[in-house]
CSV table of C-alpha atoms in Angstrom, one decimal:
chain,number,residue,atom,x,y,z
Q,269,UNK,CA,-20.9,3.3,-36.3
Q,270,UNK,CA,-24.4,4.6,-37.0
Q,271,UNK,CA,-25.8,1.6,-35.2
Q,272,UNK,CA,-23.7,2.2,-32.2
Q,273,UNK,CA,-24.6,5.9,-32.1
Q,274,UNK,CA,-28.2,4.9,-32.5
Q,275,UNK,CA,-28.2,2.4,-29.7
Q,276,UNK,CA,-26.4,4.7,-27.3
Q,277,UNK,CA,-28.6,7.6,-28.1
Q,278,UNK,CA,-31.7,5.6,-27.8
Q,279,UNK,CA,-30.7,4.6,-24.3
Q,280,UNK,CA,-29.6,8.2,-23.6
Q,281,UNK,CA,-33.1,9.4,-24.2
Q,282,UNK,CA,-34.8,6.5,-22.5
Q,283,UNK,CA,-32.6,6.9,-19.4
Q,284,UNK,CA,-33.5,10.5,-18.9
Q,285,UNK,CA,-37.2,9.7,-19.0
Q,286,UNK,CA,-39.4,9.1,-16.1
Q,287,UNK,CA,-41.6,7.7,-18.8
Q,288,UNK,CA,-42.4,4.4,-17.1
Q,289,UNK,CA,-44.7,6.5,-14.9
Q,290,UNK,CA,-47.1,6.9,-17.9
Q,291,UNK,CA,-49.6,4.2,-17.5
Q,292,UNK,CA,-52.1,3.3,-20.2
Q,293,UNK,CA,-55.5,1.9,-19.3
Q,294,UNK,CA,-55.3,-1.8,-18.7
Q,295,UNK,CA,-57.7,-3.0,-21.3
Q,296,UNK,CA,-57.4,-5.4,-24.3
Q,297,UNK,CA,-54.9,-4.2,-26.8
Q,298,UNK,CA,-52.6,-2.4,-24.4
Q,299,UNK,CA,-49.7,-4.8,-24.9
Q,300,UNK,CA,-49.8,-4.2,-28.7
Q,301,UNK,CA,-49.9,-0.5,-28.2
Q,302,UNK,CA,-47.0,-0.6,-25.7
Q,303,UNK,CA,-44.9,-2.9,-27.9
Q,304,UNK,CA,-45.4,-0.9,-31.2
Q,305,UNK,CA,-45.9,2.7,-30.2
Q,306,UNK,CA,-43.3,2.9,-27.4
Q,307,UNK,CA,-40.6,1.8,-29.8
Q,308,UNK,CA,-40.3,5.3,-31.1
Q,309,UNK,CA,-42.0,7.5,-28.5
Q,310,UNK,CA,-43.2,7.7,-24.9
Q,311,UNK,CA,-46.8,6.8,-24.2
Q,312,UNK,CA,-47.7,10.3,-23.0
Q,313,UNK,CA,-48.1,11.1,-26.7
Q,314,UNK,CA,-51.3,9.1,-26.4
Q,315,UNK,CA,-52.5,10.2,-23.0
Q,316,UNK,CA,-52.1,13.9,-23.7
Q,317,UNK,CA,-54.4,13.6,-26.8
Q,318,UNK,CA,-57.0,11.8,-24.7
Q,319,UNK,CA,-60.5,12.8,-25.8
Q,320,UNK,CA,-59.2,15.1,-28.6
Q,321,UNK,CA,-59.4,12.4,-31.4
Q,322,UNK,CA,-62.4,10.4,-32.4
Q,323,UNK,CA,-62.1,7.0,-34.0
Q,324,UNK,CA,-61.4,8.5,-37.4
Q,325,UNK,CA,-58.8,10.7,-35.9
Q,326,UNK,CA,-57.0,7.8,-34.2
Q,327,UNK,CA,-57.2,5.8,-37.5
Q,328,UNK,CA,-55.6,8.7,-39.3
Q,329,UNK,CA,-52.9,9.0,-36.7
Q,330,UNK,CA,-52.0,5.3,-36.6
Q,331,UNK,CA,-52.0,5.3,-40.4
Q,332,UNK,CA,-49.6,8.3,-40.4
Q,333,UNK,CA,-47.3,6.4,-38.0
Q,334,UNK,CA,-47.2,3.5,-40.4
Q,335,UNK,CA,-47.2,5.2,-43.8
Q,336,UNK,CA,-45.3,8.4,-43.0
Q,337,UNK,CA,-43.2,7.8,-39.9
Q,338,UNK,CA,-42.1,4.3,-40.9
Q,339,UNK,CA,-43.5,2.1,-38.1
Q,340,UNK,CA,-43.8,-1.5,-39.3
Q,341,UNK,CA,-47.0,-2.7,-37.8
Q,342,UNK,CA,-49.0,-5.6,-39.3
Q,343,UNK,CA,-52.6,-5.2,-40.2
Q,344,UNK,CA,-53.9,-7.2,-37.2
Q,345,UNK,CA,-51.9,-5.2,-34.7
Q,346,UNK,CA,-52.9,-2.0,-36.5
Q,347,UNK,CA,-56.6,-2.8,-36.0
Q,348,UNK,CA,-56.1,-3.8,-32.4
Q,349,UNK,CA,-54.2,-0.5,-31.7
Q,350,UNK,CA,-56.9,1.6,-33.4
Q,351,UNK,CA,-59.6,-0.1,-31.4
Q,352,UNK,CA,-57.8,0.3,-28.2
Q,353,UNK,CA,-57.1,4.0,-28.7
Q,354,UNK,CA,-60.6,4.8,-30.0
Q,355,UNK,CA,-62.2,3.0,-27.1
Q,356,UNK,CA,-60.0,4.2,-24.3
Q,357,UNK,CA,-58.7,7.6,-25.5
Q,358,UNK,CA,-61.3,8.5,-28.0
Q,359,UNK,CA,-63.6,11.6,-28.1
N,43,UNK,CA,-20.5,17.2,-15.9
N,44,UNK,CA,-23.7,15.4,-16.1
N,45,UNK,CA,-23.5,11.8,-17.4
N,46,UNK,CA,-26.7,11.5,-19.4
N,47,UNK,CA,-26.4,7.8,-19.8
N,48,UNK,CA,-26.6,6.8,-16.2
N,49,UNK,CA,-28.3,9.7,-14.6
N,50,UNK,CA,-32.0,10.2,-14.0
N,51,UNK,CA,-32.7,13.3,-12.1
N,52,UNK,CA,-36.2,13.2,-10.8
N,53,UNK,CA,-38.3,16.2,-10.0
N,54,UNK,CA,-38.1,16.8,-6.3
N,55,UNK,CA,-41.3,16.3,-4.2
N,56,UNK,CA,-41.6,20.1,-3.8
N,57,UNK,CA,-41.8,20.5,-7.5
N,58,UNK,CA,-44.3,17.7,-7.9
N,59,UNK,CA,-46.4,19.5,-5.3
N,60,UNK,CA,-46.2,22.7,-7.4
N,61,UNK,CA,-47.9,20.7,-10.1
N,62,UNK,CA,-48.1,21.3,-13.8
N,63,UNK,CA,-51.7,22.1,-13.7
N,64,UNK,CA,-51.6,25.3,-11.7
N,65,UNK,CA,-48.8,26.5,-14.0
N,66,UNK,CA,-50.9,25.8,-17.0
N,67,UNK,CA,-53.8,27.7,-15.6
N,68,UNK,CA,-51.8,30.8,-15.5
N,69,UNK,CA,-52.8,31.5,-19.1
N,70,UNK,CA,-56.5,31.6,-18.2
N,71,UNK,CA,-57.4,29.2,-20.9
N,72,UNK,CA,-58.2,25.5,-20.6
N,73,UNK,CA,-56.2,22.7,-22.1
N,74,UNK,CA,-57.6,19.2,-22.8
N,75,UNK,CA,-58.1,16.8,-19.9
N,76,UNK,CA,-55.5,14.4,-21.2
N,77,UNK,CA,-53.0,17.2,-21.6
N,78,UNK,CA,-53.5,18.2,-17.9
N,79,UNK,CA,-53.1,14.7,-16.6
N,80,UNK,CA,-49.9,13.9,-18.5
N,81,UNK,CA,-48.3,17.3,-17.6
N,82,UNK,CA,-45.9,17.2,-14.7
N,83,UNK,CA,-42.7,18.9,-13.7
N,84,UNK,CA,-39.6,17.0,-14.7
N,85,UNK,CA,-35.9,17.6,-14.9
N,86,UNK,CA,-33.8,16.8,-18.0
N,87,UNK,CA,-30.0,16.3,-17.3
N,88,UNK,CA,-28.4,19.7,-17.3
N,89,UNK,CA,-31.7,21.5,-17.0
N,90,UNK,CA,-33.8,22.7,-14.1
N,91,UNK,CA,-37.4,21.7,-13.7
N,92,UNK,CA,-39.6,22.3,-16.8
N,93,UNK,CA,-43.2,21.4,-17.7
N,94,UNK,CA,-43.0,18.0,-19.3
N,95,UNK,CA,-45.3,17.4,-22.2
N,96,UNK,CA,-43.7,14.2,-23.6
N,97,UNK,CA,-40.6,12.3,-22.3
N,98,UNK,CA,-39.4,10.8,-25.6
N,99,UNK,CA,-38.8,12.6,-27.9
N,100,UNK,CA,-38.3,15.2,-25.1
N,101,UNK,CA,-40.8,18.1,-25.3
N,102,UNK,CA,-40.7,20.4,-22.3
N,103,UNK,CA,-42.0,23.9,-21.8
N,104,UNK,CA,-40.9,26.8,-19.6
N,105,UNK,CA,-43.1,27.8,-16.7
N,106,UNK,CA,-44.5,31.3,-17.5
N,107,UNK,CA,-42.9,33.0,-14.4
N,108,UNK,CA,-39.5,32.6,-16.0
N,109,UNK,CA,-40.6,34.9,-18.8
N,110,UNK,CA,-40.7,37.8,-16.3
N,111,UNK,CA,-37.1,38.8,-17.4
N,112,UNK,CA,-35.5,40.1,-20.6
N,113,UNK,CA,-33.7,36.8,-21.3
N,114,UNK,CA,-34.8,33.2,-20.5
N,115,UNK,CA,-32.2,31.3,-18.5
N,116,UNK,CA,-30.5,28.5,-20.5
N,117,UNK,CA,-31.4,25.9,-17.9
N,118,UNK,CA,-35.1,26.8,-18.1
N,119,UNK,CA,-35.2,27.2,-21.8
N,120,UNK,CA,-37.8,25.0,-23.5
N,121,UNK,CA,-36.9,21.7,-25.3
N,122,UNK,CA,-38.6,20.5,-28.5
N,123,UNK,CA,-37.6,17.4,-30.6
N,124,UNK,CA,-39.4,15.5,-33.4
N,125,UNK,CA,-37.3,12.3,-33.2
N,126,UNK,CA,-35.9,10.4,-30.2
N,127,UNK,CA,-32.4,9.6,-31.3
N,128,UNK,CA,-30.4,12.6,-30.0
N,129,UNK,CA,-26.6,12.0,-30.0
N,130,UNK,CA,-24.3,13.6,-27.5
N,131,UNK,CA,-22.2,15.5,-30.0
N,132,UNK,CA,-18.5,15.8,-29.3
N,133,UNK,CA,-16.8,18.9,-30.6
N,134,UNK,CA,-13.8,16.9,-31.8
N,135,UNK,CA,-16.0,14.8,-34.0
N,136,UNK,CA,-18.5,17.4,-35.1
N,137,UNK,CA,-18.2,18.8,-38.6
N,138,UNK,CA,-20.5,21.2,-40.5
N,139,UNK,CA,-20.8,20.1,-44.2
N,140,UNK,CA,-21.7,22.7,-46.8
N,141,UNK,CA,-22.9,21.1,-50.0
N,142,UNK,CA,-25.8,20.7,-52.4
N,143,UNK,CA,-26.2,20.7,-56.2
N,144,UNK,CA,-26.0,24.5,-56.3
N,145,UNK,CA,-22.8,25.0,-54.3
N,146,UNK,CA,-19.5,25.4,-56.2
N,147,UNK,CA,-17.0,24.0,-53.7
N,148,UNK,CA,-18.4,21.8,-50.9
N,149,UNK,CA,-16.8,22.5,-47.5
N,150,UNK,CA,-16.3,20.8,-44.2
N,151,UNK,CA,-15.8,23.0,-41.2
N,152,UNK,CA,-14.8,22.3,-37.6
N,153,UNK,CA,-16.3,24.4,-34.8
N,154,UNK,CA,-12.8,26.0,-34.3
N,155,UNK,CA,-12.8,27.1,-38.0
N,156,UNK,CA,-16.3,28.5,-37.7
N,157,UNK,CA,-15.3,30.5,-34.7
N,158,UNK,CA,-12.0,31.8,-36.0
N,159,UNK,CA,-12.6,32.3,-39.8
N,160,UNK,CA,-15.8,34.3,-39.7
N,161,UNK,CA,-16.9,37.6,-38.1
N,162,UNK,CA,-18.8,37.0,-34.8
N,163,UNK,CA,-22.3,38.4,-34.5
N,164,UNK,CA,-24.7,38.6,-31.5
N,165,UNK,CA,-28.5,39.0,-31.8
N,166,UNK,CA,-31.2,39.1,-29.3
N,167,UNK,CA,-34.0,36.9,-30.7
N,168,UNK,CA,-37.1,35.1,-29.6
N,169,UNK,CA,-37.2,31.4,-30.3
N,170,UNK,CA,-40.8,30.3,-30.5
N,171,UNK,CA,-42.3,26.9,-31.4
N,172,UNK,CA,-44.9,27.2,-34.2
N,173,UNK,CA,-47.3,25.2,-32.1
N,174,UNK,CA,-46.9,27.3,-28.9
N,175,UNK,CA,-50.3,27.4,-27.2
N,176,UNK,CA,-51.7,24.7,-29.4
N,177,UNK,CA,-53.3,23.2,-26.3
N,178,UNK,CA,-55.4,26.3,-26.0
N,179,UNK,CA,-57.3,25.9,-29.3
N,180,UNK,CA,-61.0,25.2,-29.0
N,181,UNK,CA,-61.9,22.7,-30.3
N,182,UNK,CA,-58.6,21.0,-29.4
N,183,UNK,CA,-56.2,20.1,-32.1
N,184,UNK,CA,-54.1,16.9,-31.9
N,185,UNK,CA,-50.3,17.2,-31.4
N,186,UNK,CA,-48.2,18.3,-28.5
N,187,UNK,CA,-50.6,20.1,-26.2
N,188,UNK,CA,-48.3,23.1,-25.6
N,189,UNK,CA,-49.3,25.8,-23.1
N,190,UNK,CA,-47.7,29.2,-23.4
N,191,UNK,CA,-44.1,28.1,-22.6
N,192,UNK,CA,-42.7,26.7,-25.8
N,193,UNK,CA,-40.7,29.8,-26.3
N,194,UNK,CA,-37.7,31.7,-24.9
N,195,UNK,CA,-35.8,34.9,-25.5
N,196,UNK,CA,-32.0,34.7,-25.7
N,197,UNK,CA,-28.9,36.5,-26.9
N,198,UNK,CA,-27.4,34.3,-29.6
N,199,UNK,CA,-23.8,34.5,-30.7
N,200,UNK,CA,-22.4,33.0,-33.8
N,201,UNK,CA,-21.5,33.7,-37.4
N,202,UNK,CA,-23.6,34.7,-40.4
N,203,UNK,CA,-24.7,31.8,-42.6
N,204,UNK,CA,-24.2,34.0,-45.7
N,205,UNK,CA,-20.5,34.4,-44.8
N,206,UNK,CA,-20.0,30.7,-44.5
N,207,UNK,CA,-21.9,30.0,-47.8
N,208,UNK,CA,-19.8,32.7,-49.6
N,209,UNK,CA,-16.7,30.6,-48.9
N,210,UNK,CA,-18.2,27.7,-50.7
N,211,UNK,CA,-19.6,29.7,-53.6
N,212,UNK,CA,-23.3,29.8,-54.5
N,213,UNK,CA,-24.2,28.7,-58.0
N,214,UNK,CA,-26.7,30.5,-60.2
N,215,UNK,CA,-29.3,27.8,-59.9
N,216,UNK,CA,-29.6,28.1,-56.1
N,217,UNK,CA,-33.2,28.2,-54.9
N,218,UNK,CA,-33.4,26.9,-51.4
N,219,UNK,CA,-31.0,26.0,-48.6
N,220,UNK,CA,-31.7,22.8,-46.7
N,221,UNK,CA,-30.7,22.1,-43.1
N,222,UNK,CA,-30.0,18.9,-41.3
N,223,UNK,CA,-29.1,18.1,-37.7
N,224,UNK,CA,-27.5,15.2,-35.9
N,225,UNK,CA,-30.8,13.8,-34.5
N,226,UNK,CA,-32.8,11.1,-36.2
N,227,UNK,CA,-35.7,8.7,-35.8
N,228,UNK,CA,-35.5,5.2,-34.2
N,229,UNK,CA,-36.4,3.5,-37.4
N,230,UNK,CA,-34.3,4.1,-40.6
N,231,UNK,CA,-37.7,4.6,-42.3
N,232,UNK,CA,-38.7,7.5,-40.1
N,233,UNK,CA,-38.3,10.8,-42.1
N,234,UNK,CA,-35.2,12.7,-40.8
N,235,UNK,CA,-36.0,16.1,-39.5
N,236,UNK,CA,-34.7,18.3,-42.4
N,237,UNK,CA,-35.9,21.8,-43.2
N,238,UNK,CA,-35.3,24.3,-46.0
N,239,UNK,CA,-35.2,28.0,-46.3
N,240,UNK,CA,-35.7,30.3,-49.3
N,241,UNK,CA,-32.2,31.4,-50.5
N,242,UNK,CA,-32.9,35.0,-49.6
N,243,UNK,CA,-33.7,34.1,-46.0
N,244,UNK,CA,-30.6,32.0,-45.7
N,245,UNK,CA,-28.5,34.9,-47.0
N,246,UNK,CA,-30.2,37.5,-44.6
N,247,UNK,CA,-27.6,39.2,-42.5
N,248,UNK,CA,-29.6,38.1,-39.3
N,249,UNK,CA,-29.5,34.4,-40.1
N,250,UNK,CA,-26.8,32.9,-37.9
N,251,UNK,CA,-25.1,29.7,-37.2
N,252,UNK,CA,-25.0,30.2,-33.4
N,253,UNK,CA,-22.8,28.4,-30.9
N,254,UNK,CA,-23.5,30.5,-27.8
N,255,UNK,CA,-26.7,31.3,-26.0
N,256,UNK,CA,-26.8,34.0,-23.2
N,257,UNK,CA,-23.0,34.0,-23.1
N,258,UNK,CA,-22.6,30.2,-22.7
N,259,UNK,CA,-22.2,27.3,-25.1
N,260,UNK,CA,-25.6,26.0,-26.3
N,261,UNK,CA,-27.0,23.5,-23.9
N,262,UNK,CA,-27.2,19.9,-25.2
N,263,UNK,CA,-31.0,20.1,-25.4
N,264,UNK,CA,-31.0,23.4,-27.3
N,265,UNK,CA,-28.7,22.2,-30.1
N,266,UNK,CA,-25.1,21.9,-28.9
N,267,UNK,CA,-22.6,22.6,-30.5
N,268,UNK,CA,-24.3,24.8,-33.2
N,269,UNK,CA,-27.8,25.6,-34.3
N,270,UNK,CA,-29.3,27.9,-36.9
N,271,UNK,CA,-31.0,31.2,-35.8
N,272,UNK,CA,-33.6,32.7,-38.1
N,273,UNK,CA,-34.8,35.7,-36.2
N,274,UNK,CA,-38.4,36.5,-36.8
N,275,UNK,CA,-39.3,33.1,-38.1
N,276,UNK,CA,-40.8,30.3,-35.9
N,277,UNK,CA,-38.3,27.8,-34.4
N,278,UNK,CA,-39.1,24.9,-36.8
N,279,UNK,CA,-36.3,26.3,-39.0
N,280,UNK,CA,-33.8,26.8,-36.1
N,281,UNK,CA,-32.1,23.5,-36.8
N,282,UNK,CA,-30.4,22.1,-33.7
N,283,UNK,CA,-27.1,20.1,-33.7
N,284,UNK,CA,-26.6,21.4,-37.2
N,285,UNK,CA,-24.5,19.1,-39.4
N,286,UNK,CA,-25.4,19.9,-43.0
N,287,UNK,CA,-26.3,22.9,-45.0
N,288,UNK,CA,-27.1,22.2,-48.7
N,289,UNK,CA,-27.7,24.8,-51.3
N,290,UNK,CA,-30.1,23.2,-53.8
N,291,UNK,CA,-31.7,24.1,-57.1
N,292,UNK,CA,-35.1,22.5,-56.5
N,293,UNK,CA,-37.8,22.8,-53.8
N,294,UNK,CA,-36.9,20.4,-50.9
N,295,UNK,CA,-39.7,17.8,-50.8
N,296,UNK,CA,-39.1,16.1,-47.5
N,297,UNK,CA,-42.1,15.4,-45.1
N,298,UNK,CA,-41.2,18.3,-42.7
N,299,UNK,CA,-41.5,20.8,-45.6
N,300,UNK,CA,-44.0,19.3,-47.9
N,301,UNK,CA,-46.6,18.1,-45.4
N,302,UNK,CA,-45.8,19.4,-41.9
N,303,UNK,CA,-45.6,22.9,-40.6
N,304,UNK,CA,-48.1,24.3,-43.2
N,305,UNK,CA,-50.9,26.8,-42.8
N,306,UNK,CA,-53.8,27.8,-45.0
N,307,UNK,CA,-52.9,30.6,-47.4
N,308,UNK,CA,-56.2,32.4,-47.1
N,309,UNK,CA,-56.1,32.9,-43.3
N,310,UNK,CA,-52.6,34.3,-42.7
N,311,UNK,CA,-50.5,37.1,-44.1
N,312,UNK,CA,-46.8,37.0,-45.0
N,313,UNK,CA,-46.3,34.1,-47.3
N,314,UNK,CA,-42.6,34.3,-47.7
N,315,UNK,CA,-41.7,31.0,-49.2
N,316,UNK,CA,-42.9,31.0,-52.8
N,317,UNK,CA,-41.1,27.9,-53.9
N,318,UNK,CA,-42.9,25.8,-51.2
N,319,UNK,CA,-46.4,27.2,-51.7
N,320,UNK,CA,-49.3,25.2,-53.2
N,321,UNK,CA,-52.7,26.5,-54.3
N,322,UNK,CA,-54.0,26.4,-50.7
N,323,UNK,CA,-51.2,26.0,-48.2
N,324,UNK,CA,-47.8,27.5,-47.4
N,325,UNK,CA,-45.1,26.9,-44.9
N,326,UNK,CA,-45.4,28.8,-41.6
N,327,UNK,CA,-42.7,31.4,-41.6
N,328,UNK,CA,-42.8,34.7,-39.7
N,329,UNK,CA,-44.2,34.9,-36.2
N,330,UNK,CA,-47.4,36.8,-35.7
N,331,UNK,CA,-47.8,39.7,-33.3
N,332,UNK,CA,-48.5,38.4,-29.8
N,333,UNK,CA,-48.2,39.1,-26.0
N,334,UNK,CA,-48.3,37.4,-22.7
N,335,UNK,CA,-49.0,38.5,-19.1
N,336,UNK,CA,-46.1,37.1,-17.0
N,337,UNK,CA,-46.7,38.1,-13.4
N,338,UNK,CA,-50.4,37.2,-12.7
N,339,UNK,CA,-52.2,33.9,-12.5
N,340,UNK,CA,-55.7,33.4,-13.6
N,341,UNK,CA,-57.8,33.1,-10.5
N,342,UNK,CA,-55.3,34.8,-8.3
N,343,UNK,CA,-56.4,36.9,-5.2
N,344,UNK,CA,-54.6,40.1,-4.4
N,345,UNK,CA,-55.0,42.9,-1.8
N,346,UNK,CA,-57.1,45.8,-3.0
N,347,UNK,CA,-55.2,48.4,-1.1
N,348,UNK,CA,-52.1,48.4,-3.2
N,349,UNK,CA,-51.3,49.6,-6.7
N,350,UNK,CA,-51.2,46.5,-8.8
N,351,UNK,CA,-48.4,46.0,-11.4
N,352,UNK,CA,-49.3,44.1,-14.5
N,353,UNK,CA,-46.2,42.9,-16.4
N,354,UNK,CA,-45.7,41.0,-19.6
N,355,UNK,CA,-43.9,40.6,-22.9
N,356,UNK,CA,-44.8,41.2,-26.5
N,357,UNK,CA,-43.2,40.2,-29.8
N,358,UNK,CA,-43.7,39.8,-33.5
N,359,UNK,CA,-41.9,38.5,-36.6
N,360,UNK,CA,-39.3,41.4,-36.7
N,361,UNK,CA,-41.2,44.7,-37.2
N,362,UNK,CA,-40.8,45.4,-33.5
N,363,UNK,CA,-43.5,46.2,-31.0
N,364,UNK,CA,-45.1,49.7,-31.3
N,365,UNK,CA,-47.6,49.6,-28.5
N,366,UNK,CA,-49.2,47.3,-25.9
N,367,UNK,CA,-52.6,48.1,-24.5
N,368,UNK,CA,-54.0,46.7,-21.3
N,369,UNK,CA,-57.6,46.4,-20.2
N,370,UNK,CA,-58.7,45.7,-16.6
N,371,UNK,CA,-62.4,45.6,-17.3
N,372,UNK,CA,-62.8,42.8,-19.8
N,373,UNK,CA,-62.0,45.0,-22.9
N,374,UNK,CA,-64.4,47.9,-22.3
N,375,UNK,CA,-61.5,50.4,-21.9
N,376,UNK,CA,-57.8,50.1,-22.8
N,377,UNK,CA,-54.8,51.8,-21.4
N,378,UNK,CA,-51.3,52.1,-23.0
N,379,UNK,CA,-48.7,50.1,-21.2
N,380,UNK,CA,-45.1,51.3,-20.7
N,381,UNK,CA,-42.6,49.5,-23.0
N,382,UNK,CA,-39.3,48.6,-21.3
N,383,UNK,CA,-35.8,48.3,-22.8
N,384,UNK,CA,-35.6,47.6,-26.5
N,385,UNK,CA,-33.1,44.8,-27.2
N,386,UNK,CA,-33.8,44.9,-31.0
N,387,UNK,CA,-36.7,44.1,-33.3
N,388,UNK,CA,-36.3,40.3,-33.0
N,389,UNK,CA,-36.3,40.2,-29.2
N,390,UNK,CA,-39.5,40.2,-27.1
N,391,UNK,CA,-40.2,43.5,-25.4
N,392,UNK,CA,-41.2,43.7,-21.8
N,393,UNK,CA,-44.0,46.0,-20.8
N,394,UNK,CA,-45.8,47.1,-17.6
N,395,UNK,CA,-49.0,48.8,-16.5
N,396,UNK,CA,-49.9,49.9,-13.0
N,397,UNK,CA,-53.5,49.6,-11.9
N,398,UNK,CA,-54.7,51.6,-8.9
N,399,UNK,CA,-57.8,49.6,-7.9
N,400,UNK,CA,-60.5,51.6,-6.2
N,401,UNK,CA,-62.8,48.7,-5.1
N,402,UNK,CA,-62.7,44.9,-4.4
N,403,UNK,CA,-64.0,42.4,-6.8
N,404,UNK,CA,-63.2,40.5,-10.0
N,405,UNK,CA,-61.0,42.2,-12.6
N,406,UNK,CA,-60.9,40.8,-16.1
N,407,UNK,CA,-57.4,41.6,-17.4
N,408,UNK,CA,-56.4,41.5,-21.1
N,409,UNK,CA,-53.3,42.6,-23.1
N,410,UNK,CA,-53.0,43.4,-26.8
N,411,UNK,CA,-49.9,44.1,-28.7
N,412,UNK,CA,-49.5,46.1,-31.9
N,413,UNK,CA,-46.4,45.9,-34.1
N,414,UNK,CA,-44.7,48.6,-36.1
N,415,UNK,CA,-46.4,47.2,-39.2
N,416,UNK,CA,-49.8,48.0,-37.6
N,417,UNK,CA,-50.7,44.3,-37.1
N,418,UNK,CA,-52.5,43.6,-33.8
N,419,UNK,CA,-53.8,40.5,-32.0
N,420,UNK,CA,-57.3,39.0,-32.7
N,421,UNK,CA,-59.7,38.4,-29.8
N,422,UNK,CA,-60.0,34.7,-30.9
N,423,UNK,CA,-57.3,32.5,-32.4
N,424,UNK,CA,-57.4,31.9,-36.1
N,425,UNK,CA,-58.4,28.2,-36.6
N,426,UNK,CA,-56.0,26.1,-38.7
N,427,UNK,CA,-55.6,22.3,-38.9
N,428,UNK,CA,-52.3,22.0,-37.0
N,429,UNK,CA,-52.9,24.6,-34.3
N,430,UNK,CA,-50.2,27.1,-35.2
N,431,UNK,CA,-50.0,30.9,-34.7
N,432,UNK,CA,-52.2,31.1,-31.6
N,433,UNK,CA,-52.0,34.8,-30.9
N,434,UNK,CA,-55.4,35.6,-29.4
N,435,UNK,CA,-55.6,38.3,-26.8
N,436,UNK,CA,-55.1,36.7,-23.4
N,437,UNK,CA,-57.8,37.1,-20.8
N,438,UNK,CA,-57.3,36.3,-17.1
N,439,UNK,CA,-59.5,37.1,-14.1
N,440,UNK,CA,-58.1,38.1,-10.7
N,441,UNK,CA,-59.8,38.8,-7.5
N,442,UNK,CA,-59.1,41.9,-5.4
N,443,UNK,CA,-60.1,41.4,-1.8
């Protein structure tokens, strides 16, 4: 039951979103970012924080997503994601 | 009836043309570049166009011009979620569970029982996101880059939480009351959004389980079928889609209490949650005194010939607004504004001031509210790591030609 509710609701929220309009910069690492981050949230969470976080800030944020928010991202992807965010959306 | 599953209502071209940017600039303060670019007008099912901050979880703010009235229309009321799984709650399946280790007799209530078995209460109260205006902090603070629209004033109708808890019996060991809603994260490992209140606040006569907003059932995106109302406190405690209320004997230690929504103790007054304080931080609780100009845009040009009405709103955490002062010369001189109808100490208060301009040129307009406790707004926001409590005096410039 929980799974069903979860699935339906996930699509509910996805369906209301024009979120496919949010385009991340097409640079190395984008596919990992899209695969991992977009599982739980739209990518405008990244773009709206453009130039606010430096590398250490993005490291902390990605670390929080894994350690606090429960994202299961392996170390290789984690590093790719941090590099991508720091290089393309860093301060 | 809107079918959320199959229906995507796009913002019309005319709305896109309006653009989020011009609406953000109303406040006269700059948000970060990224925040500007990812801000557009968008329509959630059942709502009218709002300023989209993030699609999923949905975070949408109200354009400031809708604050130029005593109550904010339900279909323009801001939307704020932490987690993306938001079920469509059916009244027939919905139950409110009252429990916890410090409750004598756990209860399960239907919406019908809540409505029929308890005395109805209606309160006008401002619902304000703790991070409202976060996007205006300099230097910028990470998080949802809210402008001035993550708030709304409404008439909430429901029943007192203390009446409902009385039926279940509160044990002597009761310390806090935790609150859970139907929404959750995509992963099972994501911390569920659960908050707690000090027992005294939960038992306050103004703390309600509300099922109506401005005379209508709560909109889906604002917590249908029932949400908590804690007048005077920021909206983080106003649990939407309320499903569980637990009276507990120990401080609740979930992420959303222990780590999130905290402020430095030495910079803000009114610590009101002793069981959750550490040596240096405390949970954000009461709103601070604040005001907003609602009828003028920064950079706007108006005719010099006419008397110019400056209108706005002011609020605080429940002392009520005593006075609003307006300056039209960048803070050199201040004039008392006229306060409009009083809807109670938890509602925002509308105000107005009429300027009779003598000459063309630039006018630097500022507004500053003072509460009945004597608290007033600072000229600059008080820095804090999460960007809460932005209540700096607003400054906008208009041109009279």
